[in-house]
Amino acid sequence: MERSRQALAREDWPATFALCGREWDLLPGVFAPVYSPTTEFSMRLMGLADPAATPRTGSFLEIGCGSGVIAVASALGGCDRVVAVDISEAAVRNTALNAERHGVRGRVRSLRGDLFAGLAPEERFDTIFWHSNYVLAPAEYQYRTMLERGYVDPGYATHRRFLTEAPGRLAPGGSVLLHFSGRGDLDGLLRIAEECGRALTVRRSAVFREGEYEVEHMLIEVTTTT
């Protein structure tokens, strides 16, 4: 939370930034990968950091798209239909800018919504991905800024909704993937998953440096047990 407040107060907020060999647009107030390394961690965990990586296919939904790096990289990697959702209108515009910048505007649709609320009822996806706001706050915590929503989940209420709703948005044979961090409450997440009838399996993990700390980041697959 303190990191997000400090970022908003910066006077040197860049209009563009470089990440994984590409240039990206950045609008004020949008989660800034230039100040937080976790978007790059997502790129690595998802196998998107190398522009020459194995081509992808199918449809892709990103929840909490921010600047649109993951969604646009998925389209550049070969996904034929990408939908990027964020509760922040600035993030939706930012994603559209980056889709335009990289020539995939026809395959990336960005829209404003809270998790799956902005989608048509019939929409289904081969891959659903969320880099979650894994910092646990007390259930009564009130957000002070839109940017905090990218870091903090009071009472893990949003995680509970995601675990409950995401499998219902999958195409046959699809997968739900969650980027989680050692800074979050993994035991609490596991308890919520069990209550929701979900199993969590770590498909990939790595320890990355965040400032002076080394933190484990995990790519978790969510499956249905009931």
Short mmCIF file of C-alpha atoms in Angstrom, two decimals, residues 62-196:
data_model
loop_
_atom_site.label_atom_id
_atom_site.label_comp_id
_atom_site.label_asym_id
_atom_site.label_seq_id
_atom_site.Cartn_x
_atom_site.Cartn_y
_atom_site.Cartn_z
CA GLU A 62 -6.89 -11.21 -18.38
CA ILE A 63 -8.51 -9.94 -15.19
CA GLY A 64 -6.95 -6.73 -13.85
CA CYS A 65 -5.10 -5.83 -17.04
CA GLY A 66 -3.45 -2.59 -15.84
CA SER A 67 -1.31 -1.23 -18.66
CA GLY A 68 -2.19 -4.23 -20.82
CA VAL A 69 1.25 -5.83 -21.02
CA ILE A 70 0.10 -9.42 -20.41
CA ALA A 71 -2.94 -9.17 -22.68
CA VAL A 72 -1.03 -7.57 -25.55
CA ALA A 73 1.89 -9.98 -25.19
CA SER A 74 -0.57 -12.90 -25.37
CA ALA A 75 -1.98 -11.54 -28.62
CA LEU A 76 1.52 -11.00 -30.00
CA GLY A 77 2.28 -14.57 -28.99
CA GLY A 78 -0.55 -15.91 -31.15
CA CYS A 79 -3.79 -15.86 -29.15
CA ASP A 80 -6.55 -15.07 -31.63
CA ARG A 81 -9.02 -13.49 -29.17
CA VAL A 82 -7.90 -11.56 -26.10
CA VAL A 83 -10.15 -9.76 -23.64
CA ALA A 84 -8.61 -7.50 -21.00
CA VAL A 85 -10.74 -6.37 -18.05
CA ASP A 86 -10.00 -3.80 -15.36
CA ILE A 87 -12.09 -1.87 -12.87
CA SER A 88 -10.08 1.26 -13.72
CA GLU A 89 -11.18 3.22 -16.80
CA ALA A 90 -7.62 4.55 -17.16
CA ALA A 91 -6.30 0.98 -17.31
CA VAL A 92 -8.84 0.10 -20.01
CA ARG A 93 -7.66 3.06 -22.11
CA ASN A 94 -4.03 2.20 -21.41
CA THR A 95 -4.50 -1.36 -22.65
CA ALA A 96 -6.13 -0.10 -25.84
CA LEU A 97 -3.18 2.24 -26.41
CA ASN A 98 -0.70 -0.62 -26.08
CA ALA A 99 -2.74 -2.89 -28.33
CA GLU A 100 -2.65 -0.12 -30.94
CA ARG A 101 1.06 0.49 -30.41
CA HIS A 102 1.86 -3.18 -31.08
CA GLY A 103 -0.55 -3.73 -33.96
CA VAL A 104 -2.99 -6.13 -32.27
CA ARG A 105 -5.97 -3.81 -31.73
CA GLY A 106 -8.17 -6.12 -33.80
CA ARG A 107 -7.50 -9.06 -31.45
CA VAL A 108 -7.46 -7.29 -28.07
CA ARG A 109 -10.67 -5.93 -26.56
CA SER A 110 -10.32 -3.95 -23.34
CA LEU A 111 -13.34 -3.24 -21.18
CA ARG A 112 -14.20 -1.88 -17.75
CA GLY A 113 -15.61 -4.33 -15.24
CA ASP A 114 -15.27 -5.86 -11.80
CA LEU A 115 -13.91 -9.37 -12.43
CA PHE A 116 -16.35 -11.02 -14.86
CA ALA A 117 -19.22 -8.55 -14.55
CA GLY A 118 -18.45 -6.75 -17.81
CA LEU A 119 -18.48 -9.88 -19.97
CA ALA A 120 -21.37 -11.19 -22.02
CA PRO A 121 -23.01 -14.20 -20.31
CA GLU A 122 -22.00 -16.58 -23.11
CA GLU A 123 -18.31 -15.64 -23.29
CA ARG A 124 -15.86 -18.45 -22.55
CA PHE A 125 -12.07 -18.62 -22.74
CA ASP A 126 -9.29 -21.17 -23.16
CA THR A 127 -7.11 -19.37 -20.61
CA ILE A 128 -8.15 -17.08 -17.77
CA PHE A 129 -5.34 -15.25 -15.98
CA TRP A 130 -5.30 -12.96 -12.97
CA HIS A 131 -2.26 -11.40 -11.34
CA SER A 132 -4.10 -11.04 -8.07
CA ASN A 133 -4.04 -8.22 -5.51
CA TYR A 134 -2.55 -10.64 -3.02
CA VAL A 135 -1.87 -8.24 -0.13
CA LEU A 136 -4.44 -9.17 2.52
CA ALA A 137 -6.07 -6.27 4.38
CA PRO A 138 -8.72 -6.40 7.12
CA ALA A 139 -12.18 -7.04 5.74
CA GLU A 140 -13.34 -3.55 6.74
CA TYR A 141 -10.48 -1.76 4.93
CA GLN A 142 -11.63 1.03 2.56
CA TYR A 143 -9.59 1.77 -0.55
CA ARG A 144 -8.04 5.24 -0.61
CA THR A 145 -7.10 5.21 -4.31
CA MET A 146 -7.96 3.20 -7.42
CA LEU A 147 -4.34 2.10 -7.65
CA GLU A 148 -4.57 0.32 -4.28
CA ARG A 149 -6.98 -2.15 -5.85
CA GLY A 150 -4.03 -3.57 -7.77
CA TYR A 151 -2.26 -4.50 -4.52
CA VAL A 152 -4.81 -5.04 -1.77
CA ASP A 153 -7.83 -7.31 -1.24
CA PRO A 154 -9.76 -6.68 2.01
CA GLY A 155 -10.65 -10.02 3.59
CA TYR A 156 -9.72 -11.74 0.30
CA ALA A 157 -13.28 -11.12 -0.84
CA THR A 158 -12.19 -10.63 -4.46
CA HIS A 159 -10.15 -13.83 -4.36
CA ARG A 160 -13.21 -15.71 -3.14
CA ARG A 161 -15.31 -14.31 -5.99
CA PHE A 162 -12.61 -15.15 -8.54
CA LEU A 163 -12.28 -18.75 -7.33
CA THR A 164 -16.05 -19.15 -7.35
CA GLU A 165 -16.74 -17.62 -10.76
CA ALA A 166 -13.69 -18.27 -12.94
CA PRO A 167 -14.22 -21.98 -13.75
CA GLY A 168 -17.66 -21.16 -15.12
CA ARG A 169 -16.03 -18.92 -17.73
CA LEU A 170 -13.79 -21.65 -19.19
CA ALA A 171 -14.11 -23.23 -22.61
CA PRO A 172 -13.83 -27.04 -22.59
CA GLY A 173 -10.28 -28.04 -21.74
CA GLY A 174 -9.39 -24.52 -20.60
CA SER A 175 -7.36 -23.43 -17.58
CA VAL A 176 -7.65 -20.81 -14.84
CA LEU A 177 -4.28 -19.38 -13.79
CA LEU A 178 -3.57 -17.20 -10.78
CA HIS A 179 -0.32 -15.32 -10.12
CA PHE A 180 0.15 -15.26 -6.34
CA SER A 181 3.04 -14.17 -4.14
CA GLY A 182 4.78 -15.15 -0.94
CA ARG A 183 3.77 -11.70 0.30
CA GLY A 184 0.18 -12.94 0.32
CA ASP A 185 -1.59 -15.31 2.72
CA LEU A 186 -1.33 -18.64 0.91
CA ASP A 187 -2.85 -20.61 3.81
CA GLY A 188 -5.84 -18.27 3.79
CA LEU A 189 -6.19 -18.65 0.04
CA LEU A 190 -6.12 -22.44 0.36
CA ARG A 191 -8.87 -22.32 2.98
CA ILE A 192 -11.04 -20.18 0.74
CA ALA A 193 -10.40 -22.50 -2.20
CA GLU A 194 -11.52 -25.51 -0.17
CA GLU A 195 -14.68 -23.70 0.90
CA CYS A 196 -15.38 -22.89 -2.76
#
